[in-house]
Amino acid sequence: MMHRVLITGAGGGIGRSLRETLRGVYPILRVSDRVPLAPAGPEDQGREEVDQTDIADMAAVEKMVAGVDGIIHLGGISGENSWEKILEGNIIGLYNVFEAARRAGTKRIVMATSNHAVGFYPRAQTIDHRVVPRPDSRYGVSKAFSEALASLYADKHGIGFLCTRIGNFGTKPIDSRRLSIWISPRDYTQLVRIGLEHSEIHFEIVYGVSGNKRSWYDNSNAHRLGYKPQDDSEPYAAEILAREAGQKKDPIAERYQGGTFCAEEFTAEAPPP
Ligand code: 15L
């Protein structure tokens, strides 16, 4: 039973959206970020607790997770960055959240991993949740690490994990690459609720994508857990493709699922297989 649910990284785009869509779903929603958040809303719409924590600070993280039944972990760095920043937010910060959750007896974590953990798979290939990671960036490596750490904490400590490899979250797809990886707010809310409420989650990886006709993913693991996406990027396709027609594109970015994350800092002499 989820009584108090914590959202880390609640000041980011996905966090702000979930704060709205999960309002009143659980008796108490605790929202946290390292930057100040909007104050708690009126209690009659669902009780909120507002917290400010830097996840690199273990003592603060222990206070943040106290009394929490489930965590939606969105905190950390959400794109490519320097190794120092990735290390602080996505390796040390991530470890602090999982370890503090273990000490506090938290039973469920929904983790925002990313398509960039597997970004070097070619677009011509359909991949499922069982492929080995092919990170396309330091950020992608940190997301593969998050899946490995989640697996450890599931097997060794019995915390149930739903790792959602998010494609691109937004109210609509923003370009042709995102036609394949887009997820709408209502579909992501549905996945998060499966992660928190499904009775039999040990360690699962799913793709955080809507039911896109152009998807590069076999998301059967999400469907097995009950996910029924309501949205598809297809109605946006004609307009986006017409807008991009004739645009010059980077061949590495175009060849791989991770797009520009693959092309940035690329120095190999030939494209990988
Ligand atoms: C991600 O993982 C990022 O958090 C987001 O900002 C986008 O870059 C997204 O991937 C994407 O691939 O579009």
Tab-separated table of C-alpha atoms and ligand atoms in Angstrom:
chain	number	residue	atom	x	y	z
A	1	MET	CA	0.000	0.000	0.000
A	2	MET	CA	1.474	3.315	-1.065
A	3	HIS	CA	0.702	5.849	1.633
A	4	ARG	CA	3.494	8.358	1.142
A	5	VAL	CA	5.176	8.604	-2.279
A	6	LEU	CA	8.297	10.681	-2.922
A	7	ILE	CA	9.166	12.321	-6.245
A	8	THR	CA	12.833	13.345	-6.529
A	9	GLY	CA	13.780	15.864	-9.200
A	10	ALA	CA	10.265	17.235	-8.821
A	11	GLY	CA	11.274	20.616	-10.255
A	12	GLY	CA	12.087	19.199	-13.718
A	13	GLY	CA	9.651	18.825	-16.606
A	14	ILE	CA	8.610	15.248	-15.804
A	15	GLY	CA	8.537	15.934	-12.055
A	16	ARG	CA	6.277	18.980	-12.397
A	17	SER	CA	3.920	17.002	-14.601
A	18	LEU	CA	3.757	13.991	-12.240
A	19	ARG	CA	3.168	16.321	-9.312
A	20	GLU	CA	-0.037	17.340	-11.110
A	21	THR	CA	-1.173	13.951	-12.399
A	22	LEU	CA	-0.472	12.069	-9.149
A	23	ARG	CA	-2.057	14.679	-6.926
A	24	GLY	CA	-4.603	12.929	-4.712
A	25	VAL	CA	-3.747	9.467	-6.104
A	26	TYR	CA	-1.779	8.616	-2.943
A	27	PRO	CA	-2.609	10.042	0.484
A	28	ILE	CA	0.664	11.991	0.683
A	29	LEU	CA	2.937	13.141	-2.135
A	30	ARG	CA	6.348	14.327	-0.986
A	31	VAL	CA	8.103	16.369	-3.668
A	32	SER	CA	11.805	17.129	-3.526
A	33	ASP	CA	14.461	18.866	-5.582
A	34	ARG	CA	17.715	20.653	-4.887
A	35	VAL	CA	16.119	23.879	-6.111
A	36	PRO	CA	13.144	25.441	-4.280
A	37	LEU	CA	9.744	24.099	-5.370
A	38	ALA	CA	6.299	25.682	-5.426
A	39	PRO	CA	4.726	25.498	-1.948
A	40	ALA	CA	2.302	22.716	-1.000
A	41	GLY	CA	-1.110	23.106	-2.600
A	42	PRO	CA	-4.483	23.029	-0.784
A	43	GLU	CA	-4.962	19.812	1.230
A	44	ASP	CA	-8.407	19.053	-0.215
A	45	GLN	CA	-6.700	18.209	-3.555
A	46	GLY	CA	-4.313	15.718	-1.911
A	47	ARG	CA	-1.705	16.339	0.765
A	48	GLU	CA	1.734	17.498	-0.364
A	49	GLU	CA	5.017	17.718	1.536
A	50	VAL	CA	7.640	19.943	-0.063
A	51	ASP	CA	11.325	19.232	0.525
A	52	GLN	CA	14.628	20.678	-0.677
A	53	THR	CA	17.513	18.191	-0.827
A	54	ASP	CA	20.719	17.829	-2.804
A	55	ILE	CA	20.932	14.065	-3.433
A	56	ALA	CA	24.753	14.225	-3.276
A	57	ASP	CA	24.339	14.838	0.489
A	58	MET	CA	23.643	11.464	2.155
A	59	ALA	CA	22.516	12.894	5.511
A	60	ALA	CA	19.929	15.053	3.731
A	61	VAL	CA	18.823	12.123	1.544
A	62	GLU	CA	18.161	10.005	4.659
A	63	LYS	CA	15.779	12.700	5.919
A	64	MET	CA	14.171	13.013	2.473
A	65	VAL	CA	13.241	9.303	2.297
A	66	ALA	CA	12.129	8.875	5.925
A	67	GLY	CA	8.609	7.431	6.119
A	68	VAL	CA	8.259	6.940	2.390
A	69	ASP	CA	6.652	3.782	0.901
A	70	GLY	CA	7.583	4.384	-2.714
A	71	ILE	CA	9.983	6.619	-4.641
A	72	ILE	CA	9.830	7.971	-8.172
A	73	HIS	CA	13.472	8.815	-8.762
A	74	LEU	CA	13.866	11.533	-11.385
A	75	GLY	CA	16.629	13.505	-9.639
A	76	GLY	CA	20.120	13.977	-11.045
A	77	ILE	CA	21.456	15.191	-14.381
A	78	SER	CA	19.032	14.689	-17.267
A	79	GLY	CA	21.347	14.983	-20.269
A	80	GLU	CA	24.994	14.820	-21.332
A	81	ASN	CA	27.342	16.729	-19.053
A	82	SER	CA	30.865	16.743	-17.636
A	83	TRP	CA	32.056	13.606	-15.872
A	84	GLU	CA	32.191	15.534	-12.565
A	85	LYS	CA	28.513	16.531	-12.765
A	86	ILE	CA	27.403	13.043	-13.887
A	87	LEU	CA	29.425	11.488	-11.060
A	88	GLU	CA	27.862	13.752	-8.445
A	89	GLY	CA	24.231	13.600	-9.581
A	90	ASN	CA	23.823	10.239	-11.301
A	91	ILE	CA	26.340	7.959	-9.591
A	92	ILE	CA	26.850	9.276	-6.035
A	93	GLY	CA	23.386	10.865	-5.830
A	94	LEU	CA	21.730	7.728	-7.195
A	95	TYR	CA	23.611	5.494	-4.767
A	96	ASN	CA	22.583	7.744	-1.876
A	97	VAL	CA	18.894	7.477	-2.803
A	98	PHE	CA	18.916	3.663	-3.167
A	99	GLU	CA	21.019	3.126	-0.037
A	100	ALA	CA	18.936	5.514	2.071
A	101	ALA	CA	15.790	3.764	0.782
A	102	ARG	CA	17.224	0.403	1.862
A	103	ARG	CA	18.034	1.733	5.334
A	104	ALA	CA	14.550	3.268	5.628
A	105	GLY	CA	12.784	0.071	4.486
A	106	THR	CA	11.282	1.575	1.296
A	107	LYS	CA	9.766	-1.213	-0.782
A	108	ARG	CA	9.365	0.255	-4.308
A	109	ILE	CA	11.338	2.520	-6.595
A	110	VAL	CA	10.357	3.689	-10.070
A	111	MET	CA	13.541	4.787	-11.753
A	112	ALA	CA	13.903	7.203	-14.662
A	113	THR	CA	16.531	5.563	-16.800
A	114	SER	CA	16.816	6.571	-20.441
A	115	ASN	CA	16.875	5.530	-24.084
A	116	HIS	CA	20.496	6.762	-23.951
A	117	ALA	CA	21.491	3.642	-21.964
A	118	VAL	CA	20.948	1.819	-25.272
A	119	GLY	CA	21.412	4.740	-27.685
A	120	PHE	CA	24.059	3.099	-29.901
A	121	TYR	CA	21.618	0.496	-31.235
A	122	PRO	CA	20.885	1.302	-34.871
A	123	ARG	CA	17.453	2.650	-35.705
A	124	ALA	CA	17.094	-0.264	-38.132
A	125	GLN	CA	16.989	-2.659	-35.160
A	126	THR	CA	14.029	-3.276	-32.859
A	127	ILE	CA	15.269	-3.841	-29.314
A	128	ASP	CA	13.565	-5.175	-26.215
A	129	HIS	CA	14.278	-4.926	-22.490
A	130	ARG	CA	16.812	-7.798	-22.621
A	131	VAL	CA	19.481	-6.223	-24.854
A	132	VAL	CA	22.852	-5.408	-23.300
A	133	PRO	CA	23.419	-1.677	-22.724
A	134	ARG	CA	25.013	0.355	-25.538
A	135	PRO	CA	25.311	3.799	-23.905
A	136	ASP	CA	25.822	6.772	-26.198
A	137	SER	CA	27.230	9.263	-23.660
A	138	ARG	CA	28.547	9.621	-20.112
A	139	TYR	CA	24.914	10.296	-19.244
A	140	GLY	CA	23.876	7.009	-20.914
A	141	VAL	CA	26.573	5.154	-18.950
A	142	SER	CA	25.153	6.593	-15.718
A	143	LYS	CA	21.706	5.306	-16.708
A	144	ALA	CA	23.113	1.820	-17.415
A	145	PHE	CA	24.745	2.057	-13.973
A	146	SER	CA	21.381	2.966	-12.449
A	147	GLU	CA	19.843	-0.195	-13.931
A	148	ALA	CA	22.720	-2.312	-12.572
A	149	LEU	CA	22.456	-0.741	-9.110
A	150	ALA	CA	18.695	-1.282	-9.149
A	151	SER	CA	19.254	-4.954	-10.017
A	152	LEU	CA	21.631	-5.295	-7.053
A	153	TYR	CA	19.221	-3.653	-4.614
A	154	ALA	CA	16.359	-5.799	-5.924
A	155	ASP	CA	18.239	-9.100	-5.611
A	156	LYS	CA	20.158	-8.380	-2.425
A	157	HIS	CA	17.711	-6.206	-0.506
A	158	GLY	CA	14.282	-6.984	-1.945
A	159	ILE	CA	13.370	-3.479	-3.143
A	160	GLY	CA	11.044	-3.752	-6.162
A	161	PHE	CA	12.278	-1.696	-9.135
A	162	LEU	CA	10.608	-0.562	-12.318
A	163	CYS	CA	13.318	0.957	-14.530
A	164	THR	CA	11.608	3.105	-17.151
A	165	ARG	CA	13.910	3.773	-20.112
A	166	ILE	CA	12.257	7.050	-21.001
A	167	GLY	CA	12.303	8.131	-24.618
A	168	ASN	CA	11.254	11.771	-24.842
A	169	PHE	CA	8.605	13.129	-22.499
A	170	GLY	CA	6.308	15.936	-23.594
A	171	THR	CA	2.835	16.981	-24.599
A	172	LYS	CA	3.748	16.186	-28.227
A	173	PRO	CA	6.721	14.841	-30.240
A	174	ILE	CA	9.119	17.608	-31.247
A	175	ASP	CA	10.993	16.103	-34.231
A	176	SER	CA	11.276	12.995	-36.422
A	177	ARG	CA	13.488	11.092	-33.964
A	178	ARG	CA	10.992	11.733	-31.199
A	179	LEU	CA	8.185	10.238	-33.344
A	180	SER	CA	9.772	6.887	-32.417
A	181	ILE	CA	10.465	7.567	-28.722
A	182	TRP	CA	7.837	10.043	-27.527
A	183	ILE	CA	5.841	9.493	-24.333
A	184	SER	CA	2.862	11.588	-23.294
A	185	PRO	CA	2.268	12.696	-19.693
A	186	ARG	CA	-0.753	10.415	-19.276
A	187	ASP	CA	1.097	7.371	-20.599
A	188	TYR	CA	4.080	8.017	-18.319
A	189	THR	CA	1.724	8.474	-15.365
A	190	GLN	CA	0.205	5.090	-16.161
A	191	LEU	CA	3.638	3.421	-16.249
A	192	VAL	CA	4.694	5.037	-12.963
A	193	ARG	CA	1.527	3.824	-11.287
A	194	ILE	CA	2.197	0.288	-12.532
A	195	GLY	CA	5.677	0.554	-11.010
A	196	LEU	CA	4.325	1.634	-7.637
A	197	GLU	CA	1.161	-0.457	-7.471
A	198	HIS	CA	1.764	-3.746	-9.326
A	199	SER	CA	1.917	-6.540	-6.762
A	200	GLU	CA	4.743	-8.515	-8.364
A	201	ILE	CA	7.584	-6.281	-9.381
A	202	HIS	CA	11.087	-7.498	-8.515
A	203	PHE	CA	13.356	-5.911	-11.136
A	204	GLU	CA	11.899	-4.874	-14.462
A	205	ILE	CA	13.091	-2.771	-17.383
A	206	VAL	CA	10.467	-1.222	-19.648
A	207	TYR	CA	10.578	1.471	-22.325
A	208	GLY	CA	8.957	4.733	-21.309
A	209	VAL	CA	7.317	5.368	-24.659
A	210	SER	CA	3.757	5.820	-25.886
A	211	GLY	CA	2.225	3.320	-28.314
A	212	ASN	CA	4.093	4.864	-31.246
A	213	LYS	CA	3.632	3.207	-34.629
A	214	ARG	CA	7.241	4.174	-35.470
A	215	SER	CA	8.717	2.784	-32.238
A	216	TRP	CA	12.180	1.167	-32.215
A	217	TYR	CA	11.252	-0.839	-29.136
A	218	ASP	CA	9.551	-4.111	-28.444
A	219	ASN	CA	7.851	-2.987	-25.242
A	220	SER	CA	6.227	-6.349	-24.520
A	221	ASN	CA	7.585	-6.333	-20.965
A	222	ALA	CA	5.607	-3.183	-20.188
A	223	HIS	CA	2.496	-4.666	-21.794
A	224	ARG	CA	2.949	-7.861	-19.760
A	225	LEU	CA	2.806	-5.706	-16.625
A	226	GLY	CA	-0.478	-4.179	-17.793
A	227	TYR	CA	0.658	-1.052	-19.667
A	228	LYS	CA	-1.882	0.080	-22.266
A	229	PRO	CA	-0.605	3.283	-23.841
A	230	GLN	CA	-3.298	5.708	-24.938
A	231	ASP	CA	-1.174	7.867	-27.230
A	232	ASP	CA	0.706	7.431	-30.516
A	233	SER	CA	2.927	10.020	-32.223
A	234	GLU	CA	1.545	9.193	-35.673
A	235	PRO	CA	-0.959	12.083	-35.943
A	236	TYR	CA	2.033	14.483	-35.671
A	237	ALA	CA	4.173	12.658	-38.247
A	238	ALA	CA	3.147	14.345	-41.505
A	239	GLU	CA	3.706	17.865	-40.181
A	240	ILE	CA	7.072	17.027	-38.584
A	241	LEU	CA	8.380	15.167	-41.635
A	242	ALA	CA	7.292	17.983	-43.975
A	243	ARG	CA	9.053	20.530	-41.737
A	244	GLU	CA	12.285	18.494	-41.760
A	245	ALA	CA	12.258	17.638	-45.488
A	246	GLY	CA	15.515	18.788	-47.104
A	247	GLN	CA	17.217	19.542	-43.747
A	248	LYS	CA	20.891	18.569	-43.606
A	249	LYS	CA	21.371	15.824	-41.006
A	250	ASP	CA	24.370	14.283	-39.272
A	251	PRO	CA	24.793	10.678	-40.540
A	252	ILE	CA	25.851	9.301	-37.129
A	253	ALA	CA	22.945	10.981	-35.347
A	254	GLU	CA	20.548	9.673	-37.994
A	255	ARG	CA	21.833	6.107	-37.937
A	256	TYR	CA	21.497	5.426	-34.208
A	257	GLN	CA	18.593	5.588	-31.789
A	258	GLY	CA	20.365	8.020	-29.443
A	259	GLY	CA	20.570	10.672	-32.195
A	260	THR	CA	22.822	13.644	-31.445
A	261	PHE	CA	24.017	12.011	-28.207
A	262	CYS	CA	25.815	9.486	-30.477
A	263	ALA	CA	27.234	12.136	-32.792
A	264	GLU	CA	28.606	14.455	-30.085
A	265	GLU	CA	32.331	13.885	-29.403
A	266	PHE	CA	32.323	11.040	-31.974
A	267	THR	CA	35.925	10.298	-33.042
A	268	ALA	CA	35.854	6.688	-34.332
A	269	GLU	CA	36.946	6.306	-37.941
A	270	ALA	CA	33.896	4.300	-38.918
A	271	PRO	CA	30.341	3.983	-37.596
A	272	PRO	CA	29.968	1.096	-35.121
A	273	PRO	CA	27.958	-1.986	-36.214
B	1	15L	C1	16.829	11.946	-22.228
B	1	15L	O1	17.182	10.992	-21.557
B	1	15L	C2	16.866	13.326	-21.683
B	1	15L	O2	16.603	13.364	-20.300
B	1	15L	C3	15.948	14.257	-22.422
B	1	15L	O3	16.290	15.579	-22.076
B	1	15L	C4	16.032	14.055	-23.938
B	1	15L	O4	17.331	14.376	-24.390
B	1	15L	C5	15.701	12.624	-24.237
B	1	15L	O5	16.550	11.754	-23.549
B	1	15L	C6	15.785	12.324	-25.754
B	1	15L	O6	16.512	11.406	-26.148
B	1	15L	O7	15.076	12.967	-26.505
